[in-house]
C-alpha cells in the first residue's frame, strides 16, 4: 500500500510540514511499540496512518510460492495507505512497526471528510495513492498470484476483472516453469485452473466473483443503507452519473455485473475524446473515472448483478441476484448494450479461446504476429484492427456492407487504408469456424457472388450490432428493440400510473417509472459515442436532483 523502497524519493511522500499538520487534525495519536501490527491481510478495512515517530514496514505476506517480502519502509513523516482506502477493499498487505514511536490514525470516515473539504490535501493524497497503486501493479509486490492459461475464457475473464479494477497481481502462465512450480506448491492441478494464490490460501477454479468476495469489492450486508442514487452499469455513462451524483452531494452507489468499463474498456485507443489530443485507451479512461468516483465517496461494487427493479411506497428497490435488495430514492440505468454474436456452430466453444469482444493488451498479446479477423464496421472495429496491426498481426476486416466509411470515422478509415497489414473484406461474412481447442481458421463467404474461402485465423474480434441489456427491467417502457424510452419519447399510454399524482411529465432522461432514469447506449436515440455517453450521465444527475427534491 506504499511505494516500494527503491521508488520512494522522500520519506514524507510529498507532504510538507504544513500538510502533515493539517492531516494530524483529522486523526488521533497512538503510541506504538516495535513489532506492533497496524493492519494485516484480510482485515475488512484500515486507517490512513501518518507516522510521527518511529519506522513502519509494509510487507507482502508469504504465499505457498513466495516468501514474505518487504514492500515499503516509512519513517517519521511518512504515510501508510493507497487506493484501497477509497475503494473499501479488504487489506491485502500487512503493516507493522519496525521501530516503536507515535502514529496518527485517520479513520475512513474522517478521510472521506478530508477528501471533500480540504482540496489541497485531498489532491496530494490522491496523487500518492494513485502512484502507489501503479507501483504495486508494475512491481512484484502484488499479493494476488494468478495461474492459468492465457487463451482460456475463464482466465481471461479473471484477468480482465483484475485489470479493470487495477488490483495488484502477478500472472503465471500454467505451461511456464514458474507457473508449473507454483501449481505444485499450491497443490493445484490442471482441472482447477485458473487458481488464485493469496496469503490466506488458494482459490481454485477462481472467478471474478470469488476474487471480489475475497477482496471486499462486492455489495455486503453492512454496506450503507441510506442511498440517494443507485447507478446500474459502470460504463462511461454510468461512471459519469456516479461522479456527478457523488460530487453534488448525493449518497451514490454504482453496481456492475462484471466490472467498470462497459464497451469503452474494450477499446485499445480512443482518439476523438475531448481533451486528449494523443488519445487514451478505454481502460485508462475508465480507471481515471473510477478513481474520480471513489474520490467523491461513491460506493462502487462489482461484480454485482441486478436482476430487478421495484417501486415501493417510499422510493425504489434494486433487487440483486443473490437475493439482496437495496432501497434508494432514484435509479439511473446505464447498463449499455452488448455486441451481438454470429449464429455459427461452435461459437460458444471458441469464446475466450479465439473469439473476443475486446481488443486490449490482454487479448492481443498472445496473438502478436498471427492472422486475425475483425468483424464489424464501426469505430470500435477500426480501433481494434489498427491496434492488432501494430502488434504485427495480419488483419482482415469483414463487413457485410460495401463501404467501410459508411459507419466509421474518416480518420480511422484513412489509417486502415494506409496500413499494409490490414485488408478490408467488404460484402463478406463469416460462415464457418474451424479449430480444435482453439480457433485456427474461418470460412469467409462473398455475399454477392457466393464464393467461399478458408483463411487462417487465430483470433476473431467481434464488434457488430448492439443488444440492449434490459432483460432485468419489468415495468420500464422499452421500444420494439429493447431500448429504454425516455422523456419526450414516451407516449402517455406508456406512463406508469403514478404520474397522475405527480402533476408533471418525465424529466430529461426519465423513464416511464418516476425517478428512474436511463443514459448511454441503453437509451433509445442515444449517440453511440463515449463523449455522448459521458454527457448523458452527467446531465441525468440534474434531473435526478429535481426529482428527489419534489419527492422530499
PDB file of C-alpha atoms in Angstrom, residues 111-405:
ATOM      1  CA  UNK A 111     -10.574  10.507   5.443  1.00  0.00           C
ATOM      2  CA  UNK A 112     -13.747  10.975   3.404  1.00  0.00           C
ATOM      3  CA  UNK A 113     -14.460  14.203   5.247  1.00  0.00           C
ATOM      4  CA  UNK A 114     -10.931  15.330   4.437  1.00  0.00           C
ATOM      5  CA  UNK A 115     -11.331  14.417   0.755  1.00  0.00           C
ATOM      6  CA  UNK A 116     -14.455  16.552   0.481  1.00  0.00           C
ATOM      7  CA  UNK A 117     -13.307  19.587   2.496  1.00  0.00           C
ATOM      8  CA  UNK A 118      -9.555  20.076   2.002  1.00  0.00           C
ATOM      9  CA  UNK A 119      -8.823  20.319  -1.728  1.00  0.00           C
ATOM     10  CA  UNK A 120      -5.051  20.736  -1.461  1.00  0.00           C
ATOM     11  CA  UNK A 121      -4.541  17.856   0.953  1.00  0.00           C
ATOM     12  CA  UNK A 122      -7.060  15.723  -0.925  1.00  0.00           C
ATOM     13  CA  UNK A 123      -5.243  16.228  -4.232  1.00  0.00           C
ATOM     14  CA  UNK A 124      -1.883  15.406  -2.678  1.00  0.00           C
ATOM     15  CA  UNK A 125      -3.162  12.225  -1.023  1.00  0.00           C
ATOM     16  CA  UNK A 126      -4.925  11.108  -4.192  1.00  0.00           C
ATOM     17  CA  UNK A 127      -1.722  11.593  -6.178  1.00  0.00           C
ATOM     18  CA  UNK A 128       0.180   9.495  -3.649  1.00  0.00           C
ATOM     19  CA  UNK A 129      -2.489   6.776  -3.589  1.00  0.00           C
ATOM     20  CA  UNK A 130      -2.561   6.506  -7.382  1.00  0.00           C
ATOM     21  CA  UNK A 131       1.231   6.435  -7.660  1.00  0.00           C
ATOM     22  CA  UNK A 132       1.447   3.686  -5.076  1.00  0.00           C
ATOM     23  CA  UNK A 133      -1.178   1.571  -6.806  1.00  0.00           C
ATOM     24  CA  UNK A 134       0.672   1.966 -10.090  1.00  0.00           C
ATOM     25  CA  UNK A 135       3.939   0.964  -8.447  1.00  0.00           C
ATOM     26  CA  UNK A 136       2.303  -2.098  -6.935  1.00  0.00           C
ATOM     27  CA  UNK A 137       0.910  -3.078 -10.329  1.00  0.00           C
ATOM     28  CA  UNK A 138       4.261  -2.811 -12.075  1.00  0.00           C
ATOM     29  CA  UNK A 139       6.381  -4.340  -9.326  1.00  0.00           C
ATOM     30  CA  UNK A 140       6.479  -7.842  -7.923  1.00  0.00           C
ATOM     31  CA  UNK A 141       4.613  -6.711  -4.832  1.00  0.00           C
ATOM     32  CA  UNK A 142       1.122  -7.841  -5.760  1.00  0.00           C
ATOM     33  CA  UNK A 143      -0.219 -10.136  -3.069  1.00  0.00           C
ATOM     34  CA  UNK A 144      -2.540 -11.923  -5.508  1.00  0.00           C
ATOM     35  CA  UNK A 145      -0.936 -14.582  -7.711  1.00  0.00           C
ATOM     36  CA  UNK A 146      -2.996 -15.945 -10.603  1.00  0.00           C
ATOM     37  CA  UNK A 147      -2.091 -19.067 -12.563  1.00  0.00           C
ATOM     38  CA  UNK A 148      -3.939 -20.226 -15.660  1.00  0.00           C
ATOM     39  CA  UNK A 149      -3.878 -20.328 -19.456  1.00  0.00           C
ATOM     40  CA  UNK A 150      -3.814 -17.033 -21.366  1.00  0.00           C
ATOM     41  CA  UNK A 151      -6.192 -18.379 -24.034  1.00  0.00           C
ATOM     42  CA  UNK A 152      -8.695 -19.767 -21.537  1.00  0.00           C
ATOM     43  CA  UNK A 153     -12.034 -17.948 -21.331  1.00  0.00           C
ATOM     44  CA  UNK A 154     -12.097 -18.340 -17.556  1.00  0.00           C
ATOM     45  CA  UNK A 155      -8.572 -16.998 -17.125  1.00  0.00           C
ATOM     46  CA  UNK A 156      -9.287 -14.098 -19.473  1.00  0.00           C
ATOM     47  CA  UNK A 157     -12.403 -13.120 -17.506  1.00  0.00           C
ATOM     48  CA  UNK A 158     -10.407 -13.142 -14.281  1.00  0.00           C
ATOM     49  CA  UNK A 159      -7.503 -11.150 -15.717  1.00  0.00           C
ATOM     50  CA  UNK A 160      -9.879  -8.639 -17.306  1.00  0.00           C
ATOM     51  CA  UNK A 161     -11.551  -8.052 -13.947  1.00  0.00           C
ATOM     52  CA  UNK A 162      -8.174  -7.581 -12.248  1.00  0.00           C
ATOM     53  CA  UNK A 163      -7.055  -5.136 -14.945  1.00  0.00           C
ATOM     54  CA  UNK A 164     -10.233  -3.047 -14.823  1.00  0.00           C
ATOM     55  CA  UNK A 165     -10.115  -2.786 -11.039  1.00  0.00           C
ATOM     56  CA  UNK A 166      -6.341  -2.205 -11.136  1.00  0.00           C
ATOM     57  CA  UNK A 167      -5.803  -4.882  -8.494  1.00  0.00           C
ATOM     58  CA  UNK A 168      -2.107  -5.561  -7.879  1.00  0.00           C
ATOM     59  CA  UNK A 169      -1.432  -9.110  -9.003  1.00  0.00           C
ATOM     60  CA  UNK A 170       1.067 -11.381 -10.706  1.00  0.00           C
ATOM     61  CA  UNK A 171       0.148 -13.623 -13.638  1.00  0.00           C
ATOM     62  CA  UNK A 172       1.731 -17.029 -14.205  1.00  0.00           C
ATOM     63  CA  UNK A 173       1.172 -19.000 -17.395  1.00  0.00           C
ATOM     64  CA  UNK A 174       0.396 -22.573 -16.340  1.00  0.00           C
ATOM     65  CA  UNK A 175       2.709 -24.002 -19.008  1.00  0.00           C
ATOM     66  CA  UNK A 176       5.695 -21.904 -17.909  1.00  0.00           C
ATOM     67  CA  UNK A 177       8.297 -23.261 -15.463  1.00  0.00           C
ATOM     68  CA  UNK A 178       7.244 -20.653 -12.886  1.00  0.00           C
ATOM     69  CA  UNK A 179       3.562 -21.479 -13.312  1.00  0.00           C
ATOM     70  CA  UNK A 180       4.138 -25.216 -13.055  1.00  0.00           C
ATOM     71  CA  UNK A 181       6.205 -24.732  -9.900  1.00  0.00           C
ATOM     72  CA  UNK A 182       3.508 -22.552  -8.344  1.00  0.00           C
ATOM     73  CA  UNK A 183       0.856 -25.154  -9.147  1.00  0.00           C
ATOM     74  CA  UNK A 184       2.926 -27.842  -7.415  1.00  0.00           C
ATOM     75  CA  UNK A 185       3.486 -25.938  -4.180  1.00  0.00           C
ATOM     76  CA  UNK A 186      -0.135 -24.701  -4.128  1.00  0.00           C
ATOM     77  CA  UNK A 187      -1.421 -28.219  -4.869  1.00  0.00           C
ATOM     78  CA  UNK A 188      -3.400 -27.116  -7.927  1.00  0.00           C
ATOM     79  CA  UNK A 189      -3.969 -29.398 -10.918  1.00  0.00           C
ATOM     80  CA  UNK A 190      -4.966 -28.532 -14.488  1.00  0.00           C
ATOM     81  CA  UNK A 191      -8.672 -29.112 -13.805  1.00  0.00           C
ATOM     82  CA  UNK A 192      -8.642 -26.434 -11.086  1.00  0.00           C
ATOM     83  CA  UNK A 193      -7.431 -23.535 -13.238  1.00  0.00           C
ATOM     84  CA  UNK A 194      -7.490 -20.628 -13.069  1.00  0.00           C
ATOM     85  CA  UNK A 195      -6.355 -20.503  -9.466  1.00  0.00           C
ATOM     86  CA  UNK A 196      -5.638 -17.577  -7.176  1.00  0.00           C
ATOM     87  CA  UNK A 197      -2.946 -17.884  -4.531  1.00  0.00           C
ATOM     88  CA  UNK A 198      -3.169 -15.436  -1.641  1.00  0.00           C
ATOM     89  CA  UNK A 199      -1.611 -15.434   1.835  1.00  0.00           C
ATOM     90  CA  UNK A 200      -4.800 -16.875   3.312  1.00  0.00           C
ATOM     91  CA  UNK A 201      -4.850 -19.840   0.947  1.00  0.00           C
ATOM     92  CA  UNK A 202      -5.743 -20.958  -2.571  1.00  0.00           C
ATOM     93  CA  UNK A 203      -8.918 -20.246  -4.553  1.00  0.00           C
ATOM     94  CA  UNK A 204      -9.340 -22.999  -7.139  1.00  0.00           C
ATOM     95  CA  UNK A 205     -11.480 -22.608 -10.279  1.00  0.00           C
ATOM     96  CA  UNK A 206     -11.421 -18.926  -9.466  1.00  0.00           C
ATOM     97  CA  UNK A 207     -13.902 -16.431 -10.897  1.00  0.00           C
ATOM     98  CA  UNK A 208     -14.166 -12.638 -10.710  1.00  0.00           C
ATOM     99  CA  UNK A 209     -16.976 -13.098  -8.190  1.00  0.00           C
ATOM    100  CA  UNK A 210     -14.852 -15.222  -5.868  1.00  0.00           C
ATOM    101  CA  UNK A 211     -11.973 -12.761  -6.092  1.00  0.00           C
ATOM    102  CA  UNK A 212     -14.339  -9.855  -5.432  1.00  0.00           C
ATOM    103  CA  UNK A 213     -15.695 -11.574  -2.328  1.00  0.00           C
ATOM    104  CA  UNK A 214     -12.177 -12.148  -1.068  1.00  0.00           C
ATOM    105  CA  UNK A 215     -11.245  -8.531  -1.842  1.00  0.00           C
ATOM    106  CA  UNK A 216     -14.324  -6.942  -0.274  1.00  0.00           C
ATOM    107  CA  UNK A 217     -15.480  -5.441  -3.572  1.00  0.00           C
ATOM    108  CA  UNK A 218     -18.970  -6.958  -3.648  1.00  0.00           C
ATOM    109  CA  UNK A 219     -22.067  -5.490  -2.031  1.00  0.00           C
ATOM    110  CA  UNK A 220     -22.255  -6.542   1.605  1.00  0.00           C
ATOM    111  CA  UNK A 221     -24.959  -6.518   4.230  1.00  0.00           C
ATOM    112  CA  UNK A 222     -23.057  -3.848   6.178  1.00  0.00           C
ATOM    113  CA  UNK A 223     -22.979  -1.524   3.157  1.00  0.00           C
ATOM    114  CA  UNK A 224     -24.691   1.856   3.622  1.00  0.00           C
ATOM    115  CA  UNK A 225     -28.483   1.671   3.887  1.00  0.00           C
ATOM    116  CA  UNK A 226     -29.328   5.337   3.206  1.00  0.00           C
ATOM    117  CA  UNK A 227     -28.792   5.674  -0.531  1.00  0.00           C
ATOM    118  CA  UNK A 228     -29.990   8.586  -2.660  1.00  0.00           C
ATOM    119  CA  UNK A 229     -28.969   7.245  -6.056  1.00  0.00           C
ATOM    120  CA  UNK A 230     -28.116   3.809  -7.420  1.00  0.00           C
ATOM    121  CA  UNK A 231     -26.436   3.728 -10.822  1.00  0.00           C
ATOM    122  CA  UNK A 232     -26.650   0.365 -12.585  1.00  0.00           C
ATOM    123  CA  UNK A 233     -23.862  -0.123 -15.105  1.00  0.00           C
ATOM    124  CA  UNK A 234     -20.277   1.154 -14.930  1.00  0.00           C
ATOM    125  CA  UNK A 235     -19.539   2.190 -18.492  1.00  0.00           C
ATOM    126  CA  UNK A 236     -18.779   5.823 -19.367  1.00  0.00           C
ATOM    127  CA  UNK A 237     -22.406   6.922 -18.885  1.00  0.00           C
ATOM    128  CA  UNK A 238     -22.757   5.189 -15.524  1.00  0.00           C
ATOM    129  CA  UNK A 239     -19.404   6.382 -14.242  1.00  0.00           C
ATOM    130  CA  UNK A 240     -20.179   9.963 -15.273  1.00  0.00           C
ATOM    131  CA  UNK A 241     -23.509   9.788 -13.449  1.00  0.00           C
ATOM    132  CA  UNK A 242     -21.744   8.386 -10.393  1.00  0.00           C
ATOM    133  CA  UNK A 243     -19.047  11.070 -10.376  1.00  0.00           C
ATOM    134  CA  UNK A 244     -21.536  13.919 -10.766  1.00  0.00           C
ATOM    135  CA  UNK A 245     -24.033  12.427  -8.324  1.00  0.00           C
ATOM    136  CA  UNK A 246     -21.436  11.871  -5.600  1.00  0.00           C
ATOM    137  CA  UNK A 247     -19.705  15.216  -6.180  1.00  0.00           C
ATOM    138  CA  UNK A 248     -23.023  17.052  -5.864  1.00  0.00           C
ATOM    139  CA  UNK A 249     -23.894  15.585  -2.501  1.00  0.00           C
ATOM    140  CA  UNK A 250     -25.959  12.518  -3.358  1.00  0.00           C
ATOM    141  CA  UNK A 251     -25.091   9.337  -1.474  1.00  0.00           C
ATOM    142  CA  UNK A 252     -24.359   7.365  -4.620  1.00  0.00           C
ATOM    143  CA  UNK A 253     -23.838   3.662  -5.266  1.00  0.00           C
ATOM    144  CA  UNK A 254     -22.558   2.147  -8.516  1.00  0.00           C
ATOM    145  CA  UNK A 255     -23.233  -1.502  -9.374  1.00  0.00           C
ATOM    146  CA  UNK A 256     -21.950  -3.507 -12.332  1.00  0.00           C
ATOM    147  CA  UNK A 257     -22.409  -7.171 -13.183  1.00  0.00           C
ATOM    148  CA  UNK A 258     -18.851  -7.522 -14.498  1.00  0.00           C
ATOM    149  CA  UNK A 259     -16.613  -4.591 -13.597  1.00  0.00           C
ATOM    150  CA  UNK A 260     -16.046  -0.971 -14.569  1.00  0.00           C
ATOM    151  CA  UNK A 261     -15.712  -0.263 -18.258  1.00  0.00           C
ATOM    152  CA  UNK A 262     -18.529  -1.429 -20.469  1.00  0.00           C
ATOM    153  CA  UNK A 263     -17.749  -1.467 -24.190  1.00  0.00           C
ATOM    154  CA  UNK A 264     -15.403   1.504 -23.783  1.00  0.00           C
ATOM    155  CA  UNK A 265     -12.938  -0.592 -21.792  1.00  0.00           C
ATOM    156  CA  UNK A 266     -12.683  -2.915 -24.788  1.00  0.00           C
ATOM    157  CA  UNK A 267     -11.150  -0.155 -26.903  1.00  0.00           C
ATOM    158  CA  UNK A 268      -7.380  -0.089 -27.242  1.00  0.00           C
ATOM    159  CA  UNK A 269      -7.394   3.597 -28.164  1.00  0.00           C
ATOM    160  CA  UNK A 270      -9.910   6.458 -28.206  1.00  0.00           C
ATOM    161  CA  UNK A 271      -8.569   9.407 -30.178  1.00  0.00           C
ATOM    162  CA  UNK A 272     -11.558  11.728 -30.533  1.00  0.00           C
ATOM    163  CA  UNK A 273     -12.334  12.193 -26.831  1.00  0.00           C
ATOM    164  CA  UNK A 274     -12.212  15.871 -25.880  1.00  0.00           C
ATOM    165  CA  UNK A 275      -9.083  16.964 -24.044  1.00  0.00           C
ATOM    166  CA  UNK A 276      -6.839  14.042 -25.006  1.00  0.00           C
ATOM    167  CA  UNK A 277      -5.153  15.008 -28.290  1.00  0.00           C
ATOM    168  CA  UNK A 278      -2.849  11.985 -28.157  1.00  0.00           C
ATOM    169  CA  UNK A 279      -5.732   9.660 -27.392  1.00  0.00           C
ATOM    170  CA  UNK A 280      -6.055   7.253 -24.499  1.00  0.00           C
ATOM    171  CA  UNK A 281      -7.082   3.663 -24.037  1.00  0.00           C
ATOM    172  CA  UNK A 282     -10.567   2.796 -22.895  1.00  0.00           C
ATOM    173  CA  UNK A 283      -9.025   1.052 -19.908  1.00  0.00           C
ATOM    174  CA  UNK A 284      -7.165   4.217 -18.900  1.00  0.00           C
ATOM    175  CA  UNK A 285     -10.263   6.379 -19.297  1.00  0.00           C
ATOM    176  CA  UNK A 286     -12.321   4.020 -17.151  1.00  0.00           C
ATOM    177  CA  UNK A 287      -9.608   3.788 -14.482  1.00  0.00           C
ATOM    178  CA  UNK A 288      -9.481   7.579 -14.212  1.00  0.00           C
ATOM    179  CA  UNK A 289     -13.265   7.821 -13.983  1.00  0.00           C
ATOM    180  CA  UNK A 290     -13.447   5.083 -11.362  1.00  0.00           C
ATOM    181  CA  UNK A 291     -10.833   6.904  -9.284  1.00  0.00           C
ATOM    182  CA  UNK A 292     -12.878  10.107  -9.522  1.00  0.00           C
ATOM    183  CA  UNK A 293     -15.976   8.288  -8.323  1.00  0.00           C
ATOM    184  CA  UNK A 294     -14.101   6.884  -5.332  1.00  0.00           C
ATOM    185  CA  UNK A 295     -12.575  10.283  -4.573  1.00  0.00           C
ATOM    186  CA  UNK A 296     -16.037  11.791  -4.153  1.00  0.00           C
ATOM    187  CA  UNK A 297     -17.144   8.986  -1.845  1.00  0.00           C
ATOM    188  CA  UNK A 298     -19.223   6.835  -4.190  1.00  0.00           C
ATOM    189  CA  UNK A 299     -19.753   3.208  -3.207  1.00  0.00           C
ATOM    190  CA  UNK A 300     -18.619   1.020  -6.124  1.00  0.00           C
ATOM    191  CA  UNK A 301     -19.375  -2.714  -6.180  1.00  0.00           C
ATOM    192  CA  UNK A 302     -18.621  -5.308  -8.848  1.00  0.00           C
ATOM    193  CA  UNK A 303     -19.379  -7.910  -9.879  1.00  0.00           C
ATOM    194  CA  UNK A 304     -22.841  -7.252  -8.516  1.00  0.00           C
ATOM    195  CA  UNK A 305     -25.660  -8.356 -10.790  1.00  0.00           C
ATOM    196  CA  UNK A 306     -29.001  -6.555 -10.664  1.00  0.00           C
ATOM    197  CA  UNK A 307     -31.991  -8.715 -11.601  1.00  0.00           C
ATOM    198  CA  UNK A 308     -34.938  -6.430 -10.927  1.00  0.00           C
ATOM    199  CA  UNK A 309     -36.309  -3.017 -10.059  1.00  0.00           C
ATOM    200  CA  UNK A 310     -39.401  -2.395  -7.950  1.00  0.00           C
ATOM    201  CA  UNK A 311     -41.342   0.704  -6.986  1.00  0.00           C
ATOM    202  CA  UNK A 312     -42.280   0.821  -3.313  1.00  0.00           C
ATOM    203  CA  UNK A 313     -44.279   3.295  -1.258  1.00  0.00           C
ATOM    204  CA  UNK A 314     -41.267   5.307  -0.107  1.00  0.00           C
ATOM    205  CA  UNK A 315     -38.995   5.002  -3.133  1.00  0.00           C
ATOM    206  CA  UNK A 316     -37.395   2.303  -5.258  1.00  0.00           C
ATOM    207  CA  UNK A 317     -35.831  -1.052  -4.598  1.00  0.00           C
ATOM    208  CA  UNK A 318     -32.985  -2.679  -6.538  1.00  0.00           C
ATOM    209  CA  UNK A 319     -33.080  -6.493  -6.483  1.00  0.00           C
ATOM    210  CA  UNK A 320     -29.782  -8.401  -6.559  1.00  0.00           C
ATOM    211  CA  UNK A 321     -29.033 -11.851  -7.944  1.00  0.00           C
ATOM    212  CA  UNK A 322     -28.045 -13.161  -4.511  1.00  0.00           C
ATOM    213  CA  UNK A 323     -31.456 -12.255  -3.084  1.00  0.00           C
ATOM    214  CA  UNK A 324     -30.416  -8.975  -1.521  1.00  0.00           C
ATOM    215  CA  UNK A 325     -32.164  -5.650  -2.071  1.00  0.00           C
ATOM    216  CA  UNK A 326     -31.083  -2.016  -1.965  1.00  0.00           C
ATOM    217  CA  UNK A 327     -33.514   0.797  -1.151  1.00  0.00           C
ATOM    218  CA  UNK A 328     -32.907   4.081  -2.937  1.00  0.00           C
ATOM    219  CA  UNK A 329     -34.604   7.339  -3.860  1.00  0.00           C
ATOM    220  CA  UNK A 330     -33.576   7.267  -7.529  1.00  0.00           C
ATOM    221  CA  UNK A 331     -32.042   4.941 -10.115  1.00  0.00           C
ATOM    222  CA  UNK A 332     -30.046   5.652 -13.256  1.00  0.00           C
ATOM    223  CA  UNK A 333     -29.995   2.774 -15.737  1.00  0.00           C
ATOM    224  CA  UNK A 334     -26.687   2.694 -17.614  1.00  0.00           C
ATOM    225  CA  UNK A 335     -26.388  -0.993 -18.468  1.00  0.00           C
ATOM    226  CA  UNK A 336     -25.446  -0.278 -22.073  1.00  0.00           C
ATOM    227  CA  UNK A 337     -25.583  -2.763 -24.905  1.00  0.00           C
ATOM    228  CA  UNK A 338     -23.729  -5.966 -25.730  1.00  0.00           C
ATOM    229  CA  UNK A 339     -22.162  -6.855 -29.041  1.00  0.00           C
ATOM    230  CA  UNK A 340     -24.123  -9.475 -30.932  1.00  0.00           C
ATOM    231  CA  UNK A 341     -22.769 -12.933 -31.653  1.00  0.00           C
ATOM    232  CA  UNK A 342     -22.732 -14.679 -35.007  1.00  0.00           C
ATOM    233  CA  UNK A 343     -25.118 -17.583 -35.487  1.00  0.00           C
ATOM    234  CA  UNK A 344     -22.409 -20.135 -36.165  1.00  0.00           C
ATOM    235  CA  UNK A 345     -21.734 -23.646 -34.911  1.00  0.00           C
ATOM    236  CA  UNK A 346     -19.187 -23.848 -32.066  1.00  0.00           C
ATOM    237  CA  UNK A 347     -19.317 -20.108 -31.407  1.00  0.00           C
ATOM    238  CA  UNK A 348     -19.649 -20.619 -27.656  1.00  0.00           C
ATOM    239  CA  UNK A 349     -16.825 -23.205 -27.709  1.00  0.00           C
ATOM    240  CA  UNK A 350     -14.383 -20.613 -29.004  1.00  0.00           C
ATOM    241  CA  UNK A 351     -15.427 -17.625 -26.872  1.00  0.00           C
ATOM    242  CA  UNK A 352     -12.309 -16.655 -24.961  1.00  0.00           C
ATOM    243  CA  UNK A 353     -10.355 -19.289 -26.898  1.00  0.00           C
ATOM    244  CA  UNK A 354     -10.116 -17.428 -30.175  1.00  0.00           C
ATOM    245  CA  UNK A 355     -13.276 -15.301 -30.213  1.00  0.00           C
ATOM    246  CA  UNK A 356     -13.162 -11.988 -28.351  1.00  0.00           C
ATOM    247  CA  UNK A 357     -15.335  -8.925 -27.809  1.00  0.00           C
ATOM    248  CA  UNK A 358     -12.457  -6.667 -26.776  1.00  0.00           C
ATOM    249  CA  UNK A 359      -9.039  -5.832 -28.185  1.00  0.00           C
ATOM    250  CA  UNK A 360      -6.933  -4.816 -25.208  1.00  0.00           C
ATOM    251  CA  UNK A 361      -3.410  -5.883 -24.356  1.00  0.00           C
ATOM    252  CA  UNK A 362      -4.752  -8.963 -22.559  1.00  0.00           C
ATOM    253  CA  UNK A 363      -6.494 -10.371 -25.626  1.00  0.00           C
ATOM    254  CA  UNK A 364      -3.963  -9.232 -28.201  1.00  0.00           C
ATOM    255  CA  UNK A 365      -0.619 -10.114 -26.592  1.00  0.00           C
ATOM    256  CA  UNK A 366      -0.899 -13.916 -27.158  1.00  0.00           C
ATOM    257  CA  UNK A 367      -1.851 -13.273 -30.804  1.00  0.00           C
ATOM    258  CA  UNK A 368       1.030 -10.971 -31.761  1.00  0.00           C
ATOM    259  CA  UNK A 369       2.182 -11.674 -35.306  1.00  0.00           C
ATOM    260  CA  UNK A 370      -0.650 -14.107 -36.028  1.00  0.00           C
ATOM    261  CA  UNK A 371      -3.516 -13.841 -38.558  1.00  0.00           C
ATOM    262  CA  UNK A 372      -6.718 -12.386 -37.114  1.00  0.00           C
ATOM    263  CA  UNK A 373     -10.124 -11.180 -38.266  1.00  0.00           C
ATOM    264  CA  UNK A 374     -12.166  -8.210 -37.077  1.00  0.00           C
ATOM    265  CA  UNK A 375     -15.907  -8.360 -37.743  1.00  0.00           C
ATOM    266  CA  UNK A 376     -17.691  -5.010 -37.844  1.00  0.00           C
ATOM    267  CA  UNK A 377     -17.539  -1.623 -39.500  1.00  0.00           C
ATOM    268  CA  UNK A 378     -17.902   0.876 -36.651  1.00  0.00           C
ATOM    269  CA  UNK A 379     -15.191   2.782 -34.782  1.00  0.00           C
ATOM    270  CA  UNK A 380     -14.602   0.026 -32.247  1.00  0.00           C
ATOM    271  CA  UNK A 381     -13.770  -2.382 -35.063  1.00  0.00           C
ATOM    272  CA  UNK A 382     -11.435   0.111 -36.717  1.00  0.00           C
ATOM    273  CA  UNK A 383      -9.596   0.825 -33.472  1.00  0.00           C
ATOM    274  CA  UNK A 384      -9.182  -2.910 -32.863  1.00  0.00           C
ATOM    275  CA  UNK A 385      -7.825  -3.531 -36.360  1.00  0.00           C
ATOM    276  CA  UNK A 386      -5.232  -0.765 -36.071  1.00  0.00           C
ATOM    277  CA  UNK A 387      -4.107  -1.989 -32.647  1.00  0.00           C
ATOM    278  CA  UNK A 388      -3.808  -5.585 -33.875  1.00  0.00           C
ATOM    279  CA  UNK A 389      -1.776  -4.498 -36.895  1.00  0.00           C
ATOM    280  CA  UNK A 390       0.557  -2.562 -34.587  1.00  0.00           C
ATOM    281  CA  UNK A 391       1.346  -5.911 -32.928  1.00  0.00           C
ATOM    282  CA  UNK A 392       2.316  -7.477 -36.252  1.00  0.00           C
ATOM    283  CA  UNK A 393      -0.985  -9.236 -36.937  1.00  0.00           C
ATOM    284  CA  UNK A 394      -2.260  -9.651 -40.485  1.00  0.00           C
ATOM    285  CA  UNK A 395      -5.813  -8.331 -40.141  1.00  0.00           C
ATOM    286  CA  UNK A 396      -8.928  -8.991 -42.199  1.00  0.00           C
ATOM    287  CA  UNK A 397     -11.786  -6.564 -41.520  1.00  0.00           C
ATOM    288  CA  UNK A 398     -15.032  -8.266 -42.514  1.00  0.00           C
ATOM    289  CA  UNK A 399     -18.093  -6.110 -43.212  1.00  0.00           C
ATOM    290  CA  UNK A 400     -21.435  -7.048 -44.723  1.00  0.00           C
ATOM    291  CA  UNK A 401     -21.794  -3.696 -46.491  1.00  0.00           C
ATOM    292  CA  UNK A 402     -19.893  -2.389 -49.475  1.00  0.00           C
ATOM    293  CA  UNK A 403     -18.293   0.717 -47.937  1.00  0.00           C
ATOM    294  CA  UNK A 404     -16.419   0.785 -44.635  1.00  0.00           C
ATOM    295  CA  UNK A 405     -16.630   4.577 -44.459  1.00  0.00           C
TER     296      UNK A 405
END
